[in-house]
PDB file of C-alpha atoms in Angstrom:
ATOM      1  CA  MET L   1     144.465  15.082 -70.506  1.00  0.00           C
ATOM      2  CA  THR L   2     146.159  14.707 -67.386  1.00  0.00           C
ATOM      3  CA  THR L   3     149.243  16.688 -66.356  1.00  0.00           C
ATOM      4  CA  ASN L   4     152.257  14.485 -65.642  1.00  0.00           C
ATOM      5  CA  ARG L   5     154.165  13.673 -63.522  1.00  0.00           C
ATOM      6  CA  ASP L   6     157.446  15.989 -63.916  1.00  0.00           C
ATOM      7  CA  THR L   7     155.385  18.604 -64.398  1.00  0.00           C
ATOM      8  CA  LEU L   8     153.193  18.603 -61.008  1.00  0.00           C
ATOM      9  CA  ALA L   9     157.051  17.503 -59.424  1.00  0.00           C
ATOM     10  CA  ALA L  10     157.760  21.379 -60.714  1.00  0.00           C
ATOM     11  CA  ILE L  11     154.700  23.494 -59.967  1.00  0.00           C
ATOM     12  CA  LEU L  12     155.090  22.117 -56.166  1.00  0.00           C
ATOM     13  CA  ALA L  13     158.498  22.864 -55.623  1.00  0.00           C
ATOM     14  CA  GLU L  14     158.069  26.559 -57.547  1.00  0.00           C
ATOM     15  CA  HIS L  15     155.313  26.988 -54.627  1.00  0.00           C
ATOM     16  CA  LEU L  16     157.789  24.865 -52.257  1.00  0.00           C
ATOM     17  CA  SER L  17     160.615  27.705 -52.466  1.00  0.00           C
ATOM     18  CA  SER L  18     158.686  30.690 -51.223  1.00  0.00           C
ATOM     19  CA  TYR L  19     159.159  28.799 -47.609  1.00  0.00           C
ATOM     20  CA  ARG L  20     162.417  27.766 -48.321  1.00  0.00           C
ATOM     21  CA  LYS L  21     163.406  32.202 -48.117  1.00  0.00           C
ATOM     22  CA  LYS L  22     161.741  32.196 -44.682  1.00  0.00           C
ATOM     23  CA  SER L  23     163.591  32.718 -42.409  1.00  0.00           C
ATOM     24  CA  HIS L  24     164.262  30.216 -39.037  1.00  0.00           C
ATOM     25  CA  SER L  25     162.190  32.918 -36.583  1.00  0.00           C
ATOM     26  CA  GLU L  26     159.977  33.235 -39.012  1.00  0.00           C
ATOM     27  CA  LEU L  27     158.593  29.699 -39.336  1.00  0.00           C
ATOM     28  CA  VAL L  28     158.726  29.704 -35.563  1.00  0.00           C
ATOM     29  CA  ALA L  29     156.728  32.239 -35.314  1.00  0.00           C
ATOM     30  CA  ARG L  30     154.109  30.093 -37.872  1.00  0.00           C
ATOM     31  CA  ILE L  31     154.466  27.407 -35.228  1.00  0.00           C
ATOM     32  CA  GLU L  32     153.771  28.276 -31.974  1.00  0.00           C
ATOM     33  CA  SER L  33     150.769  30.844 -33.508  1.00  0.00           C
ATOM     34  CA  PRO L  34     147.270  29.922 -31.651  1.00  0.00           C
ATOM     35  CA  ARG L  35     145.586  30.278 -35.516  1.00  0.00           C
ATOM     36  CA  HIS L  36     146.012  26.396 -36.783  1.00  0.00           C
ATOM     37  CA  SER L  37     145.547  29.032 -40.548  1.00  0.00           C
ATOM     38  CA  ASP L  38     148.900  29.786 -39.506  1.00  0.00           C
ATOM     39  CA  ARG L  39     151.009  26.282 -39.726  1.00  0.00           C
ATOM     40  CA  LEU L  40     148.722  25.044 -42.394  1.00  0.00           C
ATOM     41  CA  ASP L  41     147.958  26.568 -45.919  1.00  0.00           C
ATOM     42  CA  VAL L  42     146.069  25.641 -49.272  1.00  0.00           C
ATOM     43  CA  ALA L  43     146.669  27.247 -52.329  1.00  0.00           C
ATOM     44  CA  GLU L  44     144.727  25.730 -55.650  1.00  0.00           C
ATOM     45  CA  GLY L  45     146.120  26.601 -58.961  1.00  0.00           C
ATOM     46  CA  THR L  46     145.499  24.777 -62.583  1.00  0.00           C
ATOM     47  CA  THR L  47     148.620  22.813 -64.300  1.00  0.00           C
ATOM     48  CA  PRO L  48     148.863  24.321 -68.203  1.00  0.00           C
ATOM     49  CA  ASP L  49     147.142  21.929 -69.910  1.00  0.00           C
ATOM     50  CA  GLY L  50     143.977  22.542 -66.806  1.00  0.00           C
ATOM     51  CA  THR L  51     143.981  20.358 -64.901  1.00  0.00           C
ATOM     52  CA  ALA L  52     143.064  22.084 -61.179  1.00  0.00           C
ATOM     53  CA  TYR L  53     145.125  21.387 -58.824  1.00  0.00           C
ATOM     54  CA  THR L  54     145.645  21.622 -54.861  1.00  0.00           C
ATOM     55  CA  ILE L  55     148.600  21.972 -52.429  1.00  0.00           C
ATOM     56  CA  GLU L  56     148.397  21.829 -49.040  1.00  0.00           C
ATOM     57  CA  THR L  57     151.117  23.006 -46.886  1.00  0.00           C
ATOM     58  CA  ASN L  58     152.211  22.388 -43.433  1.00  0.00           C
ATOM     59  CA  ILE L  59     154.269  23.283 -40.506  1.00  0.00           C
ATOM     60  CA  ALA L  60     155.325  21.540 -37.761  1.00  0.00           C
ATOM     61  CA  TRP L  61     158.651  21.092 -35.462  1.00  0.00           C
ATOM     62  CA  ASP L  62     160.621  18.190 -36.235  1.00  0.00           C
ATOM     63  CA  ASP L  63     162.667  18.581 -33.032  1.00  0.00           C
ATOM     64  CA  ARG L  64     161.400  21.429 -30.814  1.00  0.00           C
ATOM     65  CA  SER L  65     164.390  20.054 -28.532  1.00  0.00           C
ATOM     66  CA  LYS L  66     166.836  21.169 -31.405  1.00  0.00           C
ATOM     67  CA  ARG L  67     164.861  23.604 -33.039  1.00  0.00           C
ATOM     68  CA  HIS L  68     164.229  21.978 -36.188  1.00  0.00           C
ATOM     69  CA  ILE L  69     160.966  23.038 -38.379  1.00  0.00           C
ATOM     70  CA  ARG L  70     159.657  20.268 -40.519  1.00  0.00           C
ATOM     71  CA  VAL L  71     157.568  21.658 -43.762  1.00  0.00           C
ATOM     72  CA  MET L  72     155.628  19.790 -45.666  1.00  0.00           C
ATOM     73  CA  SER L  73     153.675  20.085 -48.782  1.00  0.00           C
ATOM     74  CA  ASP L  74     151.382  17.865 -51.667  1.00  0.00           C
ATOM     75  CA  LEU L  75     149.662  17.914 -54.436  1.00  0.00           C
ATOM     76  CA  SER L  76     146.945  16.817 -55.609  1.00  0.00           C
ATOM     77  CA  THR L  77     144.704  17.009 -58.860  1.00  0.00           C
ATOM     78  CA  CYS L  78     141.698  15.227 -57.309  1.00  0.00           C
ATOM     79  CA  THR L  79     139.277  14.449 -55.283  1.00  0.00           C
ATOM     80  CA  ASN L  80     139.354  10.700 -54.572  1.00  0.00           C
ATOM     81  CA  GLY L  81     135.082  10.663 -52.875  1.00  0.00           C
ATOM     82  CA  ARG L  82     134.387  12.897 -49.403  1.00  0.00           C
ATOM     83  CA  LEU L  83     134.275  12.022 -45.746  1.00  0.00           C
ATOM     84  CA  LEU L  84     131.411  12.049 -43.843  1.00  0.00           C
ATOM     85  CA  GLY L  85     129.862  13.369 -47.379  1.00  0.00           C
ATOM     86  CA  PHE L  86     131.683  16.492 -47.093  1.00  0.00           C
ATOM     87  CA  ILE L  87     134.596  16.818 -46.387  1.00  0.00           C
ATOM     88  CA  PRO L  88     136.619  16.563 -49.888  1.00  0.00           C
ATOM     89  CA  VAL L  89     139.682  13.834 -48.717  1.00  0.00           C
ATOM     90  CA  LEU L  90     142.851  14.173 -51.030  1.00  0.00           C
ATOM     91  CA  ILE L  91     144.669  11.854 -52.708  1.00  0.00           C
ATOM     92  CA  PRO L  92     149.071  13.494 -52.926  1.00  0.00           C
ATOM     93  CA  ASN L  93     150.696  13.566 -56.718  1.00  0.00           C
ATOM     94  CA  VAL L  94     153.269  14.748 -55.632  1.00  0.00           C
ATOM     95  CA  ALA L  95     154.604  15.839 -52.180  1.00  0.00           C
ATOM     96  CA  ASP L  96     158.249  17.579 -50.994  1.00  0.00           C
ATOM     97  CA  SER L  97     159.754  18.402 -47.283  1.00  0.00           C
ATOM     98  CA  PHE L  98     162.175  19.787 -46.230  1.00  0.00           C
ATOM     99  CA  ILE L  99     164.140  19.954 -42.514  1.00  0.00           C
ATOM    100  CA  LEU L 100     165.135  23.682 -41.443  1.00  0.00           C
ATOM    101  CA  ALA L 101     167.837  23.419 -38.574  1.00  0.00           C
ATOM    102  CA  PRO L 102     167.872  27.456 -36.649  1.00  0.00           C
ATOM    103  CA  ASP L 103     171.144  28.069 -37.816  1.00  0.00           C
ATOM    104  CA  GLY L 104     169.171  27.818 -41.527  1.00  0.00           C
ATOM    105  CA  THR L 105     170.988  25.183 -42.906  1.00  0.00           C
ATOM    106  CA  PHE L 106     168.919  22.519 -45.085  1.00  0.00           C
ATOM    107  CA  ILE L 107     169.707  19.143 -42.183  1.00  0.00           C
ATOM    108  CA  ASP L 108     166.998  16.258 -44.909  1.00  0.00           C
ATOM    109  CA  GLU L 109     164.850  16.926 -47.395  1.00  0.00           C
ATOM    110  CA  CYS L 110     162.280  14.276 -48.852  1.00  0.00           C
ATOM    111  CA  SER L 111     160.057  14.352 -52.203  1.00  0.00           C
ATOM    112  CA  SER L 112     158.114  12.186 -53.001  1.00  0.00           C
ATOM    113  CA  GLN L 113     156.083  11.091 -55.917  1.00  0.00           C
ATOM    114  CA  PHE L 114     152.798   8.690 -55.500  1.00  0.00           C
ATOM    115  CA  PRO L 115     150.958   5.412 -58.370  1.00  0.00           C
TER     116      PRO L 115
END
């Protein structure tokens, strides 16, 4: 059985909610860290009907001069082949993102569902 997109979007929104709770300074520290793993998170899980999924979350400057941070996240339920024979290629089922200003306000939010 394949999980519907609304369920996948809800799982992704729940995952992204932990990033929405972080302060601007916490996210800046992750962006400015020399370790790439501080700017990219990968989480795996299983939906209630047993569908395995992978969530990738990236933290980056949206507008460094204004100190705006973009947090982008996508959820994929399957691997669509391999790059160079060993790197998994993930095509997202759903995606969501937000931009956080230094004063803690959310500037832009975007969610997408893919065919």
